[in-house]
CSV table of C-alpha atoms in Angstrom, one decimal:
chain,number,residue,atom,x,y,z
A,1,MET,CA,0.0,-0.1,-0.6
A,2,GLU,CA,2.6,2.5,0.8
A,3,ASN,CA,4.2,1.0,-2.7
A,4,GLY,CA,1.0,2.5,-4.4
A,5,GLU,CA,0.1,5.6,-2.6
A,6,LYS,CA,4.6,7.1,-3.7
A,7,ALA,CA,3.4,5.7,-7.4
A,8,VAL,CA,0.2,8.5,-7.2
A,9,GLU,CA,2.9,11.0,-5.0
A,10,THR,CA,5.5,11.3,-8.0
A,11,VAL,CA,3.0,11.1,-10.7
A,12,VAL,CA,0.0,13.5,-10.0
A,13,VAL,CA,0.7,17.1,-10.2
A,14,GLY,CA,1.4,18.7,-7.1
A,15,ASN,CA,0.7,21.7,-8.2
A,16,TYR,CA,-3.0,22.8,-10.1
A,17,VAL,CA,-2.4,25.0,-13.3
A,18,GLU,CA,-6.2,24.8,-14.9
A,19,MET,CA,-7.3,26.8,-16.4
A,20,GLU,CA,-5.2,29.1,-14.4
A,21,SER,CA,-2.9,31.8,-16.0
A,22,GLU,CA,1.4,31.1,-15.3
A,23,GLY,CA,3.2,32.6,-12.7
A,24,LYS,CA,2.7,34.1,-8.7
A,25,ALA,CA,2.4,37.7,-8.2
A,26,SER,CA,2.9,39.0,-5.0
A,27,ASP,CA,0.5,42.6,-4.8
A,28,MET,CA,-1.9,42.3,-2.6
A,29,LYS,CA,-5.1,42.1,-4.9
A,30,SER,CA,-3.3,38.8,-6.1
A,31,LYS,CA,-3.1,37.7,-2.5
A,32,LEU,CA,-6.8,38.2,-2.1
A,33,SER,CA,-7.7,36.3,-4.7
A,34,ASN,CA,-5.5,33.6,-3.7
A,35,MET,CA,-7.8,33.7,-0.1
A,36,PHE,CA,-11.5,34.0,-1.3
A,37,TRP,CA,-11.1,32.5,-4.8
A,38,HIS,CA,-8.4,30.0,-5.3
A,39,GLY,CA,-9.0,26.7,-3.0
A,40,GLY,CA,-7.4,23.6,-3.2
A,41,SER,CA,-6.7,22.3,-0.4
A,42,VAL,CA,-8.0,19.2,2.0
A,43,TYR,CA,-10.1,21.7,3.6
A,44,ASP,CA,-11.4,23.9,0.6
A,45,ALA,CA,-12.5,20.0,-0.6
A,46,TRP,CA,-14.5,19.5,3.0
A,47,PHE,CA,-16.0,22.7,3.0
A,48,SER,CA,-17.3,21.5,-0.8
A,49,CYS,CA,-18.4,18.3,0.0
A,50,ALA,CA,-20.5,19.2,3.5
A,51,SER,CA,-21.7,22.6,1.4
A,52,ASN,CA,-22.6,20.4,-1.7
A,53,GLN,CA,-24.2,17.5,0.4
A,54,VAL,CA,-27.0,19.4,2.5
A,55,ALA,CA,-28.4,22.1,1.1
A,56,GLN,CA,-32.1,23.3,0.6
A,57,VAL,CA,-32.1,18.4,1.9
A,58,LEU,CA,-33.1,19.8,5.0
A,59,LEU,CA,-35.9,21.0,4.7
A,60,THR,CA,-37.3,18.3,3.4
A,61,LEU,CA,-35.8,15.6,5.7
A,62,PRO,CA,-38.9,16.5,8.7
A,63,TYR,CA,-41.3,16.2,5.5
A,64,SER,CA,-39.1,12.3,4.7
A,65,PHE,CA,-39.3,11.6,9.1
A,66,SER,CA,-43.2,12.6,8.3
A,67,GLN,CA,-43.2,9.3,6.3
A,68,LEU,CA,-41.1,7.2,7.7
A,69,GLY,CA,-41.3,6.6,11.4
A,70,MET,CA,-38.7,8.7,13.6
A,71,LEU,CA,-36.1,5.7,14.1
A,72,SER,CA,-35.9,4.5,10.4
A,73,GLY,CA,-35.6,8.1,9.2
A,74,ILE,CA,-32.4,8.0,11.5
A,75,LEU,CA,-31.5,4.5,10.7
A,76,PHE,CA,-31.9,5.7,6.9
A,77,GLN,CA,-29.8,8.6,7.6
A,78,LEU,CA,-27.1,6.3,8.8
A,79,PHE,CA,-27.1,3.8,6.5
A,80,TYR,CA,-27.5,5.9,3.6
A,81,GLY,CA,-24.5,7.9,5.5
A,82,LEU,CA,-21.5,4.8,4.8
A,83,LEU,CA,-23.3,4.3,2.0
A,84,GLY,CA,-22.4,7.7,0.5
A,85,SER,CA,-18.7,7.2,1.6
A,86,TRP,CA,-18.5,3.3,0.2
A,87,THR,CA,-18.9,4.9,-3.1
A,88,ALA,CA,-17.2,8.2,-3.1
A,89,TYR,CA,-14.1,6.6,-2.0
A,90,LEU,CA,-15.0,3.9,-5.0
A,91,ILE,CA,-14.9,7.3,-6.7
A,92,SER,CA,-12.1,8.5,-5.5
A,93,ILE,CA,-9.7,5.6,-6.1
A,94,LEU,CA,-10.7,5.0,-9.8
A,95,TYR,CA,-10.1,9.0,-10.3
A,96,VAL,CA,-6.5,8.4,-9.6
A,97,GLU,CA,-6.2,5.1,-11.3
A,98,TYR,CA,-6.9,6.9,-14.6
A,99,ARG,CA,-4.8,9.9,-13.3
A,100,THR,CA,-1.8,8.2,-12.6
A,101,ARG,CA,-1.7,6.1,-16.1
A,102,LYS,CA,-2.3,9.0,-18.3
A,103,GLU,CA,-0.1,11.4,-16.7
A,104,ARG,CA,1.9,7.8,-17.1
A,105,GLU,CA,2.6,8.6,-21.2
A,106,LYS,CA,2.3,12.0,-20.6
A,107,VAL,CA,-1.2,13.6,-20.7
A,108,ASN,CA,-0.8,16.7,-19.4
A,109,PHE,CA,-3.8,18.4,-17.9
A,110,ARG,CA,-3.9,21.7,-18.1
A,111,ASN,CA,-6.2,23.2,-19.2
A,112,HIS,CA,-9.3,20.4,-19.1
A,113,VAL,CA,-11.1,19.5,-16.4
A,114,ILE,CA,-10.9,15.5,-16.0
A,115,GLN,CA,-15.5,14.0,-15.4
A,116,TRP,CA,-16.5,11.0,-14.1
A,117,PHE,CA,-17.4,9.8,-17.6
A,118,GLU,CA,-14.0,10.5,-18.6
A,119,VAL,CA,-12.7,8.7,-15.8
A,120,LEU,CA,-14.6,5.2,-17.2
A,121,ASP,CA,-14.2,5.6,-20.9
A,122,GLY,CA,-10.0,5.5,-19.8
A,123,LEU,CA,-10.5,2.5,-17.1
A,124,LEU,CA,-13.3,0.6,-19.3
A,125,GLY,CA,-14.3,1.9,-22.8
A,126,LYS,CA,-17.4,4.1,-24.7
A,127,HIS,CA,-20.2,1.9,-23.1
A,128,TRP,CA,-19.6,3.5,-19.6
A,129,ARG,CA,-19.1,6.7,-21.0
A,130,ASN,CA,-22.3,6.6,-21.7
A,131,VAL,CA,-24.2,5.3,-19.9
A,132,GLY,CA,-22.2,7.2,-17.2
A,133,LEU,CA,-22.8,10.2,-18.7
A,134,ALA,CA,-26.2,10.2,-20.1
A,135,PHE,CA,-26.8,9.4,-16.0
A,136,ASN,CA,-24.7,12.1,-14.4
A,137,CYS,CA,-26.6,14.9,-17.3
A,138,THR,CA,-29.1,13.7,-16.1
A,139,PHE,CA,-28.6,13.6,-12.2
A,140,LEU,CA,-27.4,17.0,-12.6
A,141,LEU,CA,-29.7,18.2,-14.5
A,142,PHE,CA,-32.3,18.4,-11.8
A,143,GLY,CA,-30.4,18.6,-9.4
A,144,SER,CA,-29.9,22.1,-10.4
A,145,VAL,CA,-34.0,22.6,-11.1
A,146,ILE,CA,-34.3,21.3,-7.4
A,147,GLN,CA,-32.0,24.2,-6.2
A,148,LEU,CA,-34.3,26.6,-8.3
A,149,ILE,CA,-37.3,25.1,-6.7
A,150,ALA,CA,-36.5,25.8,-3.6
A,151,CYS,CA,-35.3,28.5,-4.4
A,152,ALA,CA,-39.1,29.8,-5.5
A,153,SER,CA,-40.1,27.5,-2.1
A,154,ASN,CA,-38.4,29.6,0.7
A,155,ILE,CA,-38.4,33.0,-0.4
A,156,TYR,CA,-42.0,32.4,-0.6
A,157,TYR,CA,-42.4,32.5,2.3
A,158,ILE,CA,-40.8,35.8,3.8
A,159,ASN,CA,-42.5,37.3,0.2
A,160,ASP,CA,-45.8,36.0,-0.6
A,161,ASN,CA,-46.7,39.5,-2.7
A,162,LEU,CA,-45.5,37.4,-5.5
A,163,ASP,CA,-46.1,33.5,-6.1
A,164,LYS,CA,-43.5,30.8,-6.6
A,165,ARG,CA,-43.6,30.5,-10.1
A,166,THR,CA,-42.6,34.0,-10.6
A,167,TRP,CA,-39.8,33.3,-7.6
A,168,THR,CA,-38.5,30.4,-9.7
A,169,TYR,CA,-38.1,33.4,-13.0
A,170,ILE,CA,-36.2,35.5,-11.0
A,171,PHE,CA,-34.2,33.1,-9.6
A,172,GLY,CA,-34.0,31.6,-12.0
A,173,ALA,CA,-32.0,34.3,-14.3
A,174,CYS,CA,-30.3,35.0,-10.4
A,175,CYS,CA,-28.9,31.2,-10.8
A,176,ALA,CA,-27.5,32.2,-14.2
A,177,THR,CA,-24.5,34.0,-12.9
A,178,THR,CA,-22.5,30.9,-12.1
A,179,VAL,CA,-21.4,30.7,-15.8
A,180,PHE,CA,-18.8,33.1,-14.7
A,181,ILE,CA,-17.5,31.4,-12.0
A,182,PRO,CA,-14.7,28.8,-14.1
A,183,SER,CA,-13.9,26.4,-12.1
A,184,PHE,CA,-14.7,24.1,-8.3
A,185,HIS,CA,-11.1,25.6,-8.1
A,186,ASN,CA,-13.1,28.6,-7.5
A,187,TYR,CA,-15.6,28.1,-4.9
A,188,ARG,CA,-13.0,28.3,-1.4
A,189,ILE,CA,-15.2,31.1,0.3
A,190,TRP,CA,-18.6,30.4,-1.3
A,191,SER,CA,-18.4,26.8,0.3
A,192,PHE,CA,-17.3,28.1,3.7
A,193,LEU,CA,-20.0,30.1,4.0
A,194,GLY,CA,-22.5,27.6,2.4
A,195,LEU,CA,-21.6,25.7,5.3
A,196,LEU,CA,-21.9,28.7,8.3
A,197,MET,CA,-24.9,29.4,5.9
A,198,THR,CA,-26.5,25.6,6.9
A,199,THR,CA,-24.6,24.9,9.7
A,200,TYR,CA,-27.2,28.0,11.1
A,201,THR,CA,-30.6,27.2,9.9
A,202,ALA,CA,-30.2,23.5,10.7
A,203,TRP,CA,-29.7,24.4,14.5
A,204,TYR,CA,-32.3,26.8,14.0
A,205,LEU,CA,-35.0,24.4,13.2
A,206,THR,CA,-34.3,22.5,16.1
A,207,ILE,CA,-33.9,25.4,18.4
A,208,ALA,CA,-36.6,26.9,17.6
A,209,SER,CA,-38.8,23.2,16.9
A,210,ILE,CA,-37.7,22.4,20.8
A,211,LEU,CA,-39.0,26.5,22.3
A,212,HIS,CA,-42.3,26.2,20.1
A,213,GLY,CA,-43.4,22.8,21.3
A,214,GLN,CA,-45.4,19.9,20.0
A,215,VAL,CA,-48.4,21.1,18.0
A,216,GLU,CA,-51.9,20.7,20.3
A,217,GLY,CA,-53.1,16.9,19.9
A,218,VAL,CA,-49.7,16.2,17.7
A,219,LYS,CA,-49.9,12.8,15.8
A,220,HIS,CA,-47.1,10.6,15.1
A,221,SER,CA,-48.2,7.9,12.5
A,222,GLY,CA,-45.5,7.5,11.0
A,223,PRO,CA,-44.8,4.5,8.2
A,224,SER,CA,-48.7,4.0,7.6
A,225,LYS,CA,-48.2,3.5,4.3
A,226,LEU,CA,-45.6,1.9,1.9
A,227,VAL,CA,-45.4,4.4,-0.9
A,228,LEU,CA,-44.9,7.1,1.7
A,229,TYR,CA,-42.2,5.5,3.1
A,230,PHE,CA,-40.6,3.9,0.8
A,231,THR,CA,-41.2,7.8,-1.3
A,232,GLY,CA,-38.8,9.3,2.5
A,233,ALA,CA,-35.9,6.1,2.7
A,234,THR,CA,-35.1,7.6,-1.4
A,235,ASN,CA,-35.6,11.1,-0.3
A,236,ILE,CA,-32.9,10.3,2.3
A,237,LEU,CA,-31.1,8.1,-0.4
A,238,TYR,CA,-30.7,11.6,-2.3
A,239,THR,CA,-29.8,13.4,0.4
A,240,PHE,CA,-26.2,11.1,1.0
A,241,GLY,CA,-26.0,10.9,-2.7
A,242,GLY,CA,-24.4,14.3,-3.3
A,243,HIS,CA,-20.8,13.2,-5.0
A,244,ALA,CA,-22.1,13.4,-8.5
A,245,VAL,CA,-19.6,15.6,-8.5
A,246,THR,CA,-16.9,14.2,-6.3
A,247,VAL,CA,-14.7,14.2,-9.4
A,248,GLU,CA,-14.4,17.5,-10.1
A,249,ILE,CA,-14.1,18.8,-6.3
A,250,MET,CA,-11.1,16.1,-6.7
A,251,HIS,CA,-8.7,17.7,-9.6
A,252,ALA,CA,-9.7,21.3,-8.4
A,253,MET,CA,-6.9,20.0,-5.6
A,254,TRP,CA,-3.8,20.4,-5.2
A,255,LYS,CA,-3.3,16.6,-4.3
A,256,PRO,CA,-6.5,14.8,-5.3
A,257,GLN,CA,-4.8,11.3,-3.4
A,258,LYS,CA,-6.1,12.6,-0.1
A,259,PHE,CA,-9.1,13.1,-0.9
A,260,LYS,CA,-10.1,9.4,-0.2
A,261,SER,CA,-12.0,9.7,3.5
A,262,ILE,CA,-12.9,13.1,3.2
A,263,TYR,CA,-16.3,12.5,2.5
A,264,LEU,CA,-16.7,10.1,5.1
A,265,PHE,CA,-15.1,13.2,7.9
A,266,ALA,CA,-18.1,15.6,5.1
A,267,THR,CA,-21.0,13.4,6.2
A,268,LEU,CA,-19.8,13.1,9.6
A,269,TYR,CA,-20.9,16.6,10.3
A,270,VAL,CA,-23.3,16.7,8.0
A,271,LEU,CA,-25.1,13.5,10.3
A,272,THR,CA,-24.8,16.7,13.3
A,273,LEU,CA,-26.6,18.7,11.5
A,274,THR,CA,-29.8,16.3,9.6
A,275,LEU,CA,-30.6,14.1,12.5
A,276,PRO,CA,-31.4,17.2,15.2
A,277,SER,CA,-33.3,19.6,12.5
A,278,ALA,CA,-35.2,16.7,11.4
A,279,SER,CA,-36.4,15.0,14.4
A,280,ALA,CA,-36.5,17.7,16.5
A,281,VAL,CA,-38.7,19.4,13.8
A,282,TYR,CA,-40.7,16.5,13.6
A,283,TRP,CA,-41.0,15.2,17.3
A,284,ALA,CA,-42.7,19.2,17.3
A,285,PHE,CA,-45.3,19.4,14.5
A,286,GLY,CA,-45.5,15.2,13.9
A,287,ASP,CA,-48.0,14.3,10.4
A,288,LEU,CA,-48.4,18.1,10.1
A,289,LEU,CA,-44.9,17.4,7.7
A,290,LEU,CA,-47.2,15.3,5.7
A,291,ASN,CA,-48.9,17.9,3.4
A,292,HIS,CA,-45.7,20.3,4.6
A,293,SER,CA,-42.5,19.3,2.6
A,294,ASN,CA,-40.9,22.7,3.2
A,295,ALA,CA,-40.0,22.9,7.4
A,296,PHE,CA,-40.4,26.6,6.9
A,297,ALA,CA,-43.7,26.7,6.4
A,298,LEU,CA,-45.4,25.1,9.7
A,299,LEU,CA,-42.1,27.5,12.0
A,300,PRO,CA,-43.8,30.8,13.0
A,301,LYS,CA,-43.2,33.6,10.6
A,302,ASN,CA,-39.8,36.0,12.6
A,303,LEU,CA,-36.9,37.7,12.1
A,304,TYR,CA,-34.9,34.9,13.1
A,305,ARG,CA,-36.9,32.3,10.4
A,306,ASP,CA,-36.7,35.1,8.5
A,307,PHE,CA,-32.0,35.3,8.5
A,308,ALA,CA,-32.8,31.3,7.8
A,309,VAL,CA,-35.1,31.9,4.7
A,310,VAL,CA,-31.9,34.3,3.2
A,311,LEU,CA,-29.0,32.3,4.4
A,312,MET,CA,-30.6,29.3,2.4
A,313,LEU,CA,-30.8,32.0,-0.7
A,314,ILE,CA,-28.0,32.7,-0.9
A,315,HIS,CA,-26.9,28.8,-0.2
A,316,GLN,CA,-29.1,27.4,-2.8
A,317,PHE,CA,-27.6,29.5,-5.5
A,318,ILE,CA,-24.2,28.1,-3.9
A,319,THR,CA,-25.8,24.3,-4.9
A,320,PHE,CA,-27.2,25.9,-8.5
A,321,GLY,CA,-22.9,26.6,-8.6
A,322,PHE,CA,-22.2,23.2,-8.0
A,323,ALA,CA,-25.1,20.6,-9.7
A,324,CYS,CA,-25.0,23.3,-13.1
A,325,THR,CA,-20.8,23.4,-13.2
A,326,PRO,CA,-20.6,20.0,-14.6
A,327,LEU,CA,-22.5,20.5,-16.8
A,328,TYR,CA,-20.7,23.8,-18.1
A,329,PHE,CA,-18.0,21.5,-18.8
A,330,VAL,CA,-20.0,19.1,-20.2
A,331,TRP,CA,-21.2,22.0,-22.7
A,332,GLU,CA,-17.5,22.7,-23.4
A,333,LYS,CA,-15.9,20.3,-24.8
A,334,LEU,CA,-19.1,18.7,-27.1
A,335,ILE,CA,-18.5,22.6,-28.8
A,336,GLY,CA,-14.8,23.1,-28.7
A,337,MET,CA,-15.0,25.7,-26.3
A,338,HIS,CA,-13.8,24.3,-22.6
A,339,GLU,CA,-10.2,25.0,-23.3
A,340,CYS,CA,-10.8,28.5,-24.0
A,341,ARG,CA,-8.3,31.2,-21.8
A,342,SER,CA,-11.4,34.5,-22.5
A,343,MET,CA,-14.2,34.0,-19.6
A,344,CYS,CA,-16.7,35.9,-21.3
A,345,LYS,CA,-16.8,33.9,-24.1
A,346,ARG,CA,-16.4,30.4,-21.9
A,347,ALA,CA,-19.2,32.9,-19.5
A,348,ALA,CA,-21.6,33.6,-22.8
A,349,ALA,CA,-21.5,29.8,-24.1
A,350,ARG,CA,-22.3,28.3,-21.0
A,351,LEU,CA,-25.8,29.9,-21.4
A,352,PRO,CA,-27.6,27.6,-23.3
A,353,VAL,CA,-27.3,25.0,-20.4
A,354,VAL,CA,-29.9,27.5,-18.2
A,355,ILE,CA,-32.3,27.9,-20.0
A,356,PRO,CA,-33.5,23.7,-19.4
A,357,ILE,CA,-33.2,23.8,-16.4
A,358,TRP,CA,-35.4,26.8,-15.4
A,359,PHE,CA,-38.1,25.6,-17.9
A,360,LEU,CA,-38.1,22.1,-15.4
A,361,ALA,CA,-38.0,24.3,-12.4
A,362,ILE,CA,-41.4,26.1,-14.2
A,363,VAL,CA,-42.6,22.6,-15.5
A,364,PHE,CA,-42.2,20.2,-12.2
A,365,PRO,CA,-42.9,23.4,-8.9
A,366,PHE,CA,-43.1,20.0,-6.9
A,367,PHE,CA,-40.3,20.6,-4.0
A,368,GLY,CA,-39.9,17.3,-1.9
A,369,PRO,CA,-41.5,14.5,-4.1
A,370,ILE,CA,-39.2,15.7,-6.7
A,371,ASN,CA,-35.8,14.8,-4.7
A,372,SER,CA,-37.2,11.7,-3.7
A,373,THR,CA,-37.9,10.7,-7.7
A,374,VAL,CA,-34.5,11.7,-8.5
A,375,GLY,CA,-33.3,10.1,-6.3
A,376,SER,CA,-35.3,6.6,-7.4
A,377,LEU,CA,-34.2,6.9,-10.8
A,378,LEU,CA,-30.9,9.1,-11.1
A,379,VAL,CA,-29.3,9.0,-7.9
A,380,SER,CA,-29.3,5.6,-7.3
A,381,PHE,CA,-27.0,5.1,-10.0
A,382,THR,CA,-24.9,7.7,-10.7
A,383,VAL,CA,-24.5,8.0,-7.1
A,384,TYR,CA,-24.1,4.1,-5.9
A,385,ILE,CA,-24.6,1.6,-8.5
A,386,ILE,CA,-22.2,2.4,-11.5
A,387,PRO,CA,-19.6,3.4,-8.9
A,388,ALA,CA,-19.9,0.1,-7.7
A,389,LEU,CA,-19.6,-2.1,-10.7
A,390,ALA,CA,-17.1,0.7,-12.3
A,391,HIS,CA,-14.8,-0.7,-9.2
A,392,VAL,CA,-15.7,-4.4,-9.4
A,393,PHE,CA,-15.6,-4.1,-12.9
A,394,THR,CA,-11.9,-2.2,-13.1
A,395,PHE,CA,-9.6,-4.2,-10.9
A,396,ARG,CA,-12.0,-7.8,-11.5
A,397,SER,CA,-8.6,-9.4,-13.9
A,398,ALA,CA,-5.7,-11.0,-11.7
A,399,ALA,CA,-3.6,-8.3,-13.2
A,400,ALA,CA,-5.0,-4.4,-12.5
A,401,ARG,CA,-5.1,-5.7,-8.7
A,402,GLU,CA,-2.5,-6.3,-8.6
A,403,SER,CA,-0.8,-2.7,-10.5
A,404,ALA,CA,-3.6,-1.1,-8.7
A,405,VAL,CA,-2.5,2.9,-7.3
A,406,GLU,CA,-4.4,2.0,-4.2
A,407,GLN,CA,-4.9,-1.3,-2.7
A,408,PRO,CA,-8.2,-1.6,-0.5
A,409,PRO,CA,-8.3,-1.5,3.1
A,410,ARG,CA,-6.9,-4.5,5.1
A,411,PHE,CA,-9.7,-3.8,7.9
A,412,LEU,CA,-12.0,-4.7,5.3
A,413,GLY,CA,-10.3,-7.8,3.9
A,414,ARG,CA,-9.0,-5.9,0.7
A,415,TRP,CA,-9.7,-7.0,-2.6
A,416,THR,CA,-12.2,-10.2,-1.0
A,417,GLY,CA,-14.0,-7.5,0.7
A,418,ALA,CA,-14.2,-4.4,-0.9
A,419,PHE,CA,-15.6,-6.5,-4.7
A,420,THR,CA,-18.6,-7.7,-0.8
A,421,ILE,CA,-19.9,-4.8,-0.3
A,422,ASN,CA,-19.7,-3.8,-3.6
A,423,ALA,CA,-22.1,-6.6,-4.4
A,424,PHE,CA,-24.2,-5.6,-1.7
A,425,ILE,CA,-24.3,-2.2,-3.1
A,426,VAL,CA,-25.7,-3.2,-5.9
A,427,VAL,CA,-28.6,-5.7,-5.4
A,428,TRP,CA,-29.6,-3.1,-2.3
A,429,VAL,CA,-30.0,0.0,-4.2
A,430,PHE,CA,-31.1,-1.7,-7.4
A,431,VAL,CA,-33.7,-3.4,-5.4
A,432,VAL,CA,-34.8,-1.5,-2.3
A,433,GLY,CA,-33.2,2.6,-3.9
A,434,PHE,CA,-34.3,2.1,-7.6
A,435,GLY,CA,-37.3,-0.6,-7.1
A,436,PHE,CA,-39.3,-0.2,-4.3
A,437,GLY,CA,-38.2,3.7,-3.9
A,438,GLY,CA,-38.7,4.5,-7.6
A,439,TRP,CA,-42.8,2.6,-7.6
A,440,ALA,CA,-43.3,5.1,-4.4
A,441,SER,CA,-41.9,8.2,-5.6
A,442,MET,CA,-43.7,8.0,-9.4
A,443,ILE,CA,-46.9,7.3,-7.3
A,444,ASN,CA,-46.3,9.7,-5.1
A,445,PHE,CA,-45.2,12.2,-8.3
A,446,VAL,CA,-47.9,12.2,-10.4
A,447,HIS,CA,-50.3,12.3,-7.0
A,448,GLN,CA,-48.9,15.6,-7.6
A,449,ILE,CA,-49.1,16.4,-10.8
A,450,ASP,CA,-53.2,15.2,-11.2
A,451,THR,CA,-53.7,17.3,-7.7
A,452,PHE,CA,-52.2,20.6,-8.2
A,453,GLY,CA,-51.2,20.6,-12.1
A,454,LEU,CA,-48.2,21.1,-14.2
A,455,PHE,CA,-47.1,24.6,-14.1
A,456,THR,CA,-48.9,25.4,-11.1
A,457,LYS,CA,-48.5,28.6,-9.4
A,458,CYS,CA,-47.8,28.4,-6.2
A,459,TYR,CA,-47.4,25.1,-5.2
A,460,GLN,CA,-49.1,23.9,-1.7
A,461,CYS,CA,-49.5,27.7,-0.9
A,462,PRO,CA,-51.9,27.9,1.3
A,463,PRO,CA,-55.7,29.7,-0.1
A,464,PRO,CA,-56.4,32.9,-0.4
A,465,VAL,CA,-58.3,34.4,2.4
A,466,MET,CA,-61.8,35.7,0.7
A,467,ALA,CA,-62.6,38.6,2.6
A,468,SER,CA,-66.2,38.5,4.1
A,469,PRO,CA,-69.4,39.3,2.3
A,470,PRO,CA,-70.6,42.9,3.1
A,471,PRO,CA,-74.3,42.6,5.2
A,472,VAL,CA,-76.9,42.5,2.8
A,473,SER,CA,-79.3,45.6,3.3
A,474,HIS,CA,-83.0,44.7,2.5
A,475,PRO,CA,-85.0,47.3,2.1
A,476,HIS,CA,-87.8,48.4,4.9
A,477,VAL,CA,-90.6,46.6,4.6
A,478,ASN,CA,-93.9,47.7,5.9
A,479,HIS,CA,-95.2,44.6,7.6
A,480,THR,CA,-98.3,46.5,8.9
A,481,ARG,CA,-99.3,46.6,5.0
A,482,GLY,CA,-102.6,45.6,4.1
A,483,LEU,CA,-104.4,45.7,7.3
């Protein structure tokens, strides 16, 4: 194992130069830029993983708890957090393997961001590349859609003068400005601030729910239906499936081989946010959450809640950039603009990517149910099944295992243990996540369409308060008439 790590050290470049100009200026402007803009450390990667993982799903986990019940909600978070950390580790191993092989062949990645589908192509061939590209791009597309829906859902609780669809138009235009952020290397300050924002929001939800206390006649009937149970479970599967952008985050690191355990530590921190907040909100409001997929909807309006809403809005803008940037890269490569040195030209070329995202957020504004649907149909393959199978097939031969840059951990049983875990993940996620989860999520999703319709102006908004009609004035009647 030590020899493998030394091989990586000697082959993987230690100085990040992707899309950056040569030379190191010493003026104050450059120093400030390096401090806030140019991030490639282990800490930057940790902030990116943790910030990207929790995002708006923090607000839908209490809804999932109302579907699953308290015990299942907690157990599924721990279980999928562990599975997600393992498959993120597999992706990091495959990335280092691919990059090491290519750099031994003197391939230069100076102006090129390596992506997951290219790793699959280099290790397993074009068929794997095509499958990986299709699932990854579709997942990231809908991941970006979810962020726009979340923006509109949240801002409505501060200002309901505009309906949620109108807010989606507005935030679609705001999020389009992410075309100017070159790569994950430039998310240093945003990742740091994003995690602070979700940390505040999680503890606000926890404390505010405890102080509010249980609503009168609160009921905790979950799990009551199989459809709801598996819908909630796939939302949690989605929660810990944020590493569709793992390869891009790794590529932005000075030393990508140090990524191996970063996602696990990010997940452990995220659990300190999601478990208390989801448990407290569900304890306080119980079954009311079944009809309120956004936790903000049930908490009293005050300064603390409004501050949390504003912070989540900013964070969702950041997460939109996380989800959309890999799509920008794919589009740039398709039209031949990826290695262009002009950021303005690249930004203009990226704009068409935002248009379908904007459109889909207006068509399917179902905050909460869409998370479960994306989780079951897309995250199950993108994040869990494909990485596990890719690891098995990459190292299926004895020669490949012998020459691997990274050997599986000894305490897990080396290759036998790794392949056993991978087989379990593939079977479990395919049957429970994709099978039962897909069935339940699609039923719930179709129910939302039947109930609210496509292009609905204001999903789960309270009905407008009707003004009471003025009293009817009756003309004076002379009841003595005719007597």
